[in-house]
Coordinates of N, CA, C and O in Angstrom, one line a residue:
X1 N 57.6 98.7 118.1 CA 58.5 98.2 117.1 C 58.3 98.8 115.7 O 59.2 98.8 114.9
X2 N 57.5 99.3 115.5 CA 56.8 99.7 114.3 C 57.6 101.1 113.6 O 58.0 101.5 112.5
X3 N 57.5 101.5 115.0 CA 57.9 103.1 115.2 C 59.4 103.1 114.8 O 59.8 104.1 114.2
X4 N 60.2 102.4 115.0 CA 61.8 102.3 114.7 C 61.7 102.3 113.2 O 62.4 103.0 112.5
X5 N 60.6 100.9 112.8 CA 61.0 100.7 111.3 C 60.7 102.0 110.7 O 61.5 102.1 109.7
X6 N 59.8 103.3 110.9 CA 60.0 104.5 109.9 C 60.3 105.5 110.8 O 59.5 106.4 111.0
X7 N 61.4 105.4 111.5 CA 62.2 106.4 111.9 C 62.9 106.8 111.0 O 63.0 105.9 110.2
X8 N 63.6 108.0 110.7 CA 64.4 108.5 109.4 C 65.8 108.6 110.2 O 65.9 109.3 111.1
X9 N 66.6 108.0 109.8 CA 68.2 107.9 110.3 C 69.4 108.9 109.9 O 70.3 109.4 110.5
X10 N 68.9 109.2 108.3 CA 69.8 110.2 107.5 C 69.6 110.6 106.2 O 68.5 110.3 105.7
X11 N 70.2 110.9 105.8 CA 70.3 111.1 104.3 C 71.3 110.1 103.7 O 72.2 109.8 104.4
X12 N 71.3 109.8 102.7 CA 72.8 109.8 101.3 C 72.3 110.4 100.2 O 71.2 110.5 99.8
X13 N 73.5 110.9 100.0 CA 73.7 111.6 98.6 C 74.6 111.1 97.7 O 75.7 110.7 98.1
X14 N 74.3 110.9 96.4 CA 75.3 109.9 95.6 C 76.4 111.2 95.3 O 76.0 112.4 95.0
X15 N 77.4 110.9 95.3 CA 78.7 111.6 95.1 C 79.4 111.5 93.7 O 80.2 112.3 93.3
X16 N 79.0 110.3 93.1 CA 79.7 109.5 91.9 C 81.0 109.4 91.7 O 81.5 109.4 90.6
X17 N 81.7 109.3 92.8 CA 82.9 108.8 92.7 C 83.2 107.2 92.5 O 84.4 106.8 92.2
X18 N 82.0 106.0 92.6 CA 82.1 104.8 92.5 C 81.0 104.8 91.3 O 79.8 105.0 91.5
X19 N 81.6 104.6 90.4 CA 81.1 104.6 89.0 C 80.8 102.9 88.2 O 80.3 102.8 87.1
X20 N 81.2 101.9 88.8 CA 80.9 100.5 88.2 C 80.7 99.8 89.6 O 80.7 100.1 90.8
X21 N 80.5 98.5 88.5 CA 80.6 97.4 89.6 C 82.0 96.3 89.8 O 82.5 95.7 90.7
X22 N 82.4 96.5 88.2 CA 83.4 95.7 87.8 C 84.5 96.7 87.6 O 84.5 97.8 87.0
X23 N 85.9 95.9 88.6 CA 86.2 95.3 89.2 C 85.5 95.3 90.6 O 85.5 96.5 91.0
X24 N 85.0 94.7 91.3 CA 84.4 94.5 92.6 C 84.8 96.0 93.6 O 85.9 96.5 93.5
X25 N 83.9 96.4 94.4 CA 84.3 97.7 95.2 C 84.8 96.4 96.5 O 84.1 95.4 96.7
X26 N 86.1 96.7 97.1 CA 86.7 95.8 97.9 C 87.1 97.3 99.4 O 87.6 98.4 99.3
X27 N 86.8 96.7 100.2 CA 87.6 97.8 101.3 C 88.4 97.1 102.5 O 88.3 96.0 103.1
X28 N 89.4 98.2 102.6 CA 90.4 97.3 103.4 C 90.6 98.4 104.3 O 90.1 99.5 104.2
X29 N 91.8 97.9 105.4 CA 92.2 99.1 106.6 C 93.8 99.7 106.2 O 94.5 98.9 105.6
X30 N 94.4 100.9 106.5 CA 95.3 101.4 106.0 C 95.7 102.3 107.2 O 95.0 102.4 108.2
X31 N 96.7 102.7 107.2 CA 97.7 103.9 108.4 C 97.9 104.9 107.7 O 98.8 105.0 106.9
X32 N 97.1 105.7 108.0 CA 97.1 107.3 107.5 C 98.2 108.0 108.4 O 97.9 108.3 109.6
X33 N 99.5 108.3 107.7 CA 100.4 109.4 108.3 C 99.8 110.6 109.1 O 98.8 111.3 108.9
X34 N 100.7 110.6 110.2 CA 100.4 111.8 111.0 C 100.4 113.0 110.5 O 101.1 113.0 109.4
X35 N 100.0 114.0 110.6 CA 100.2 115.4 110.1 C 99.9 115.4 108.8 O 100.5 116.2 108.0
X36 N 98.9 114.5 108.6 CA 98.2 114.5 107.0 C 96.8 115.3 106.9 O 96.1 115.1 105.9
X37 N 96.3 115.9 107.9 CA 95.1 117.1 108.3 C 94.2 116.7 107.5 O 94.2 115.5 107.2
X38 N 93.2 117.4 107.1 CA 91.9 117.1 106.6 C 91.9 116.4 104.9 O 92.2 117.0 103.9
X39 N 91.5 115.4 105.0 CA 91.4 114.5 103.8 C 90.2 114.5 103.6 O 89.4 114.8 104.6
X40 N 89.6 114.2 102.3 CA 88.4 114.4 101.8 C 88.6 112.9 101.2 O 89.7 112.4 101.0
X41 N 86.9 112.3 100.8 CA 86.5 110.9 100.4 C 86.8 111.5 98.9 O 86.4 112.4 98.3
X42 N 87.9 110.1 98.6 CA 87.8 110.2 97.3 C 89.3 110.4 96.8 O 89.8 110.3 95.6
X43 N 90.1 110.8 98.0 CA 91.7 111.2 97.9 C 92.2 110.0 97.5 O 91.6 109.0 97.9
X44 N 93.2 109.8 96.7 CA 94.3 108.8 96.5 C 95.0 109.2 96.9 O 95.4 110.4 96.9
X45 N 95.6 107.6 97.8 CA 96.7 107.7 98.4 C 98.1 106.6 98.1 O 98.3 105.6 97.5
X46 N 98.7 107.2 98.7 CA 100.2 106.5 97.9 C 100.7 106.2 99.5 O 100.5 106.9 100.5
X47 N 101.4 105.1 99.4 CA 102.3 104.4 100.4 C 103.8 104.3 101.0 O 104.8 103.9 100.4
X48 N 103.7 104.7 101.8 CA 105.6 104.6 102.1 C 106.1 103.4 101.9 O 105.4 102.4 102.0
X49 N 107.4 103.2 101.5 CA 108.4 102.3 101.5 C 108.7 102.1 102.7 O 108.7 101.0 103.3
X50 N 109.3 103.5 103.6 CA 110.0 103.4 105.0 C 108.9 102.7 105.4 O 108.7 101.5 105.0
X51 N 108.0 103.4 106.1 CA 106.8 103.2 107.4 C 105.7 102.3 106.8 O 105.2 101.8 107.8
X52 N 105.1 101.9 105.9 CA 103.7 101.7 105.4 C 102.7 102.3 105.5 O 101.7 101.9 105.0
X53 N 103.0 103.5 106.0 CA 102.0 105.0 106.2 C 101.5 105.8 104.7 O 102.1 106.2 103.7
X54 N 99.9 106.0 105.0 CA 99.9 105.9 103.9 C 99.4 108.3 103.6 O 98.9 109.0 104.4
X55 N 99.9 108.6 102.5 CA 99.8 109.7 102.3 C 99.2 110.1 100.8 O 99.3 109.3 99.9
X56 N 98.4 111.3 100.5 CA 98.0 112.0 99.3 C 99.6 111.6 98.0 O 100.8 111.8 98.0
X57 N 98.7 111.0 97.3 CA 99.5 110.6 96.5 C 99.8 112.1 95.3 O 99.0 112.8 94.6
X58 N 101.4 112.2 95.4 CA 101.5 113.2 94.8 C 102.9 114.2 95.5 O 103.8 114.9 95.1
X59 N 102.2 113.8 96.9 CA 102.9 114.1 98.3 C 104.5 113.8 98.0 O 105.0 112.7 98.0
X60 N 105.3 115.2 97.9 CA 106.8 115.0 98.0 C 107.3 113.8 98.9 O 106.7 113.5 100.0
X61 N 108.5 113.0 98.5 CA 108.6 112.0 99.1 C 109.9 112.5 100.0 O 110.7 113.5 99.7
X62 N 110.0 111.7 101.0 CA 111.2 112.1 102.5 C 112.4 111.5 101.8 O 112.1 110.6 101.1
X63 N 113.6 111.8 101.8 CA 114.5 111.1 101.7 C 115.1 109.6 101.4 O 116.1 109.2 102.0
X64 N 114.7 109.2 100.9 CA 114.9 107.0 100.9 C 113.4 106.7 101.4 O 112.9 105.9 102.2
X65 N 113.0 107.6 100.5 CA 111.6 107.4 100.7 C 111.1 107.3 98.8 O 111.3 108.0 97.8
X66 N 110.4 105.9 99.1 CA 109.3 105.7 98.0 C 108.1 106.2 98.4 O 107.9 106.3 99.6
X67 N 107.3 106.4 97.4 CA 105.5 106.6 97.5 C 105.7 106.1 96.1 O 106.4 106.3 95.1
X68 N 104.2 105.0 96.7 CA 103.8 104.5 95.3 C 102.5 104.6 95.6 O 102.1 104.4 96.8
X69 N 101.3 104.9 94.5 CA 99.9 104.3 94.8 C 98.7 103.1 95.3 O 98.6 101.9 95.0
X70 N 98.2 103.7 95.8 CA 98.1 102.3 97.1 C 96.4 102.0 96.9 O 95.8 100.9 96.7
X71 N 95.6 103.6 97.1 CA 93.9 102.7 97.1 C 93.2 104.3 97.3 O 93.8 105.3 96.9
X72 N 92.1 104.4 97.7 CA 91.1 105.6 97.8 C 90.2 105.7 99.1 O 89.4 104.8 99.3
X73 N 90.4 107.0 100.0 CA 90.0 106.7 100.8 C 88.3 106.7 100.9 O 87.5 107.0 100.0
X74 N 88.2 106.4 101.6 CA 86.3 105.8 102.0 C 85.7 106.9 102.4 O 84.6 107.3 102.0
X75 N 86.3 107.7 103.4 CA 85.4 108.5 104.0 C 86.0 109.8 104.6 O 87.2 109.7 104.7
X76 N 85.6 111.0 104.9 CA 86.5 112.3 104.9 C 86.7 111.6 106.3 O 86.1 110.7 106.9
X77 N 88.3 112.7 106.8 CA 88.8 112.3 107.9 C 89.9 113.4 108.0 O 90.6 114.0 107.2
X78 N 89.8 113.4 109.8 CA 91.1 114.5 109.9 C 91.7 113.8 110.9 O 91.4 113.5 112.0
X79 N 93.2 113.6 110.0 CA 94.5 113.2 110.8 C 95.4 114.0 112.0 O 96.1 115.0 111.6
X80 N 95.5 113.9 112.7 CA 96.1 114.8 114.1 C 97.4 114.8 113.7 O 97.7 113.7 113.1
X81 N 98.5 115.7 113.8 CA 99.4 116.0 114.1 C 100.2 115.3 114.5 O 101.3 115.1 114.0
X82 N 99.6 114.3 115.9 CA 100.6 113.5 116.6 C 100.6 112.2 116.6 O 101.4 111.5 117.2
X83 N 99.6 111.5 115.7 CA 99.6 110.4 115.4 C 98.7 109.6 114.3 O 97.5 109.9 114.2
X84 N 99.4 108.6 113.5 CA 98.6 108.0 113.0 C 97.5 107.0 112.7 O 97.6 105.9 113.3
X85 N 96.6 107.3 111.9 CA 95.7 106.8 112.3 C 95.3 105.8 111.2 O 95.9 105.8 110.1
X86 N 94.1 105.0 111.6 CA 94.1 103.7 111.1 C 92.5 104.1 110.0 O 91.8 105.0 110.5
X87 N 92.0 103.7 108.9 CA 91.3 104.2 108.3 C 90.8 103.1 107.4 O 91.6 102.2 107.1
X88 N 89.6 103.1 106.8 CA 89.4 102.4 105.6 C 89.6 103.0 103.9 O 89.3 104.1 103.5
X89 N 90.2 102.0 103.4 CA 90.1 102.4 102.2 C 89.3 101.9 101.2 O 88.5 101.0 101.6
X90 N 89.2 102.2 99.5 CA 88.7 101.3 98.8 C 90.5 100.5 98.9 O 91.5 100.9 99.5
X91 N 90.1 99.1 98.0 CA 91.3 98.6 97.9 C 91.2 97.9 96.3 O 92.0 97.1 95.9
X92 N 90.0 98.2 95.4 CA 89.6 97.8 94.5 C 88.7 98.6 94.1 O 88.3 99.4 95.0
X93 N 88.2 98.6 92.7 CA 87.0 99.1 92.5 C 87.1 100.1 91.2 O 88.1 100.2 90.6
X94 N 86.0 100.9 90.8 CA 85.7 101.4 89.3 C 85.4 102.5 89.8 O 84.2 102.6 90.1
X95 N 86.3 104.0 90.2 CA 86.1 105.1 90.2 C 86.1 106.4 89.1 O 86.7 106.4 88.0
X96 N 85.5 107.3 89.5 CA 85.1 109.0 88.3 C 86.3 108.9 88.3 O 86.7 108.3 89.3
X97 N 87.1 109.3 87.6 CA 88.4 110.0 87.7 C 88.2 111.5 87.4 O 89.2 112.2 87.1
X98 N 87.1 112.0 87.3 CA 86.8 113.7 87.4 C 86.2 113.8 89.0 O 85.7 114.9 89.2
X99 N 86.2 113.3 89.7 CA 86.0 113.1 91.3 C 87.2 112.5 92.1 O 86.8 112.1 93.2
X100 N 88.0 112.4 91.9 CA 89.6 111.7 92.8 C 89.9 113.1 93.4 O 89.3 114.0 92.9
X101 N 90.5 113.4 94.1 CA 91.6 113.8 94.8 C 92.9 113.3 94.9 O 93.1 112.1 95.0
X102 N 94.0 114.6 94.6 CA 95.1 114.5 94.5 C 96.0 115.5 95.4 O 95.4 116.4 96.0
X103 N 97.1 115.5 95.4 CA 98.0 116.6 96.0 C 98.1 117.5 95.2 O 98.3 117.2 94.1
X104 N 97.8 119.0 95.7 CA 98.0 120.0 95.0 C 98.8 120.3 94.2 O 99.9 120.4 94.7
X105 N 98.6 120.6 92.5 CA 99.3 120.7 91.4 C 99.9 119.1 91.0 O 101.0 119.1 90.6
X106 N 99.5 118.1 91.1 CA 99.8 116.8 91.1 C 98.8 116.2 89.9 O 97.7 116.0 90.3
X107 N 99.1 115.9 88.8 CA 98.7 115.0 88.1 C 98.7 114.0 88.2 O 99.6 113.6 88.8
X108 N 97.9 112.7 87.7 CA 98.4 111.2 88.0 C 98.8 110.8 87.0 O 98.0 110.8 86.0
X109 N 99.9 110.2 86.9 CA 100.9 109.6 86.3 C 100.0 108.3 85.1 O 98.8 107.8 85.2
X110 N 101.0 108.1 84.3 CA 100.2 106.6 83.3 C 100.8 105.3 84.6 O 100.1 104.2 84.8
X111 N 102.1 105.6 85.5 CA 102.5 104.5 86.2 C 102.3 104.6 87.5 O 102.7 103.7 88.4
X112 N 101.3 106.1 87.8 CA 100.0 105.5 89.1 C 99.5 105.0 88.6 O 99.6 103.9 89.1
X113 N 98.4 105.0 87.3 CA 97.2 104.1 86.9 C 97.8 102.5 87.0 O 97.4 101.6 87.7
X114 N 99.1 102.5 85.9 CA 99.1 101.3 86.0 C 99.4 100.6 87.6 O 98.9 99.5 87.7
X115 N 100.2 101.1 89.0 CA 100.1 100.6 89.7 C 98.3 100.5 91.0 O 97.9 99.9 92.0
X116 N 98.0 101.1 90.3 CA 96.5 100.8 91.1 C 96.0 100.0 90.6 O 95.2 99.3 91.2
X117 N 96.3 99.4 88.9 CA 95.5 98.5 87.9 C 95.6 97.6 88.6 O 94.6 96.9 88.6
X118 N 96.8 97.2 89.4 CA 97.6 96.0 89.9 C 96.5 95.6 91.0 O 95.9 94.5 91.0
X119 N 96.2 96.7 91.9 CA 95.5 96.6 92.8 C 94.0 95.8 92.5 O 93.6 94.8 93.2
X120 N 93.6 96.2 91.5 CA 92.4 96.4 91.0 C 91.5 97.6 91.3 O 90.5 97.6 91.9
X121 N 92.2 98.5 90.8 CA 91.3 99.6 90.9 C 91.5 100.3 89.6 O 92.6 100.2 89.1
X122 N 90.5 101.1 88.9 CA 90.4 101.4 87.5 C 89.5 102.7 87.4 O 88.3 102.7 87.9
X123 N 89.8 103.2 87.0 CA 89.2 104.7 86.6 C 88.5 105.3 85.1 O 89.2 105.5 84.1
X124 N 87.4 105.5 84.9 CA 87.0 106.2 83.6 C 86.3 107.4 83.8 O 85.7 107.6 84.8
X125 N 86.5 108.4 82.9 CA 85.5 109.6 83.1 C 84.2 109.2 83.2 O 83.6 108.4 82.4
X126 N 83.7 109.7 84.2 CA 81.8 109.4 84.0 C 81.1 111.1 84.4 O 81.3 111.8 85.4
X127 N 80.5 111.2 83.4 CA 79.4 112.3 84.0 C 79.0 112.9 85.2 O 78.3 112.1 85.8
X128 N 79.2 114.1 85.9 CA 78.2 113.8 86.8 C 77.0 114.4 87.2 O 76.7 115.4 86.6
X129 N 76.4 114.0 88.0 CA 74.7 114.7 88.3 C 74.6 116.0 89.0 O 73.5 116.5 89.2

């Protein structure tokens, strides 16, 4: 029994993309659109109106299609081509905003912040290591 307690399991490395405590780090489950390929932790994503599928916020929208800002994903992940998949997100919480991910050449908006504010999620520059 002994032997398990100092077995070494892994590493972490702090990333500093979760920079407070307040608002609470909250995580929830989400539908990551098909043919959304390799995502990295830390992406914001924005939400369909059509499907509730959720995509890189920034991401050209389909025709009678809204995207609005929705939460940040948890963990890197690669979405298949043929279907969508189901994922954790944050759904709250106090992230770098010099550590986010966005869609290429995509800025975020003053009315993404304010729709994530809604969420409870909030962003300040922090340092990092």
């Amino acid at each position: 029994m002994t032997t398990e307690l100092l077995k070494k399991l892994g590493n972490v490395e702090a990333d500093n993309l979760v920079v407070g405590t307040v608002p609470a780090l909250r995580v929830g489950s989400a539908l990551l659109r098909k043919n959304s390929g390799e995502l990295k932790r830390g992406t914001v994503l924005a939400k369909s109106s059509v499907d509730g599928t959720l995509v890189i916020l920034g991401t050209k929208a389909a025709t009678d299609e809204k995207l609005e800002a929705y939460g940040i994903l948890t963990d890197d992940i690669t979405v298949p081509a043929n279907e969508d998949v189901h994922m954790t997100i944050y759904i709250s919480g106090k992230f770098n905003s010099n550590k986010i991910i966005l869609a290429a050449g995509y800025t975020m908006t003053e009315a993404d912040k304010d729709t994530l504010r809604k969420y409870g999620i909030e962003f300040t520059a922090a340092a990092t290591i």
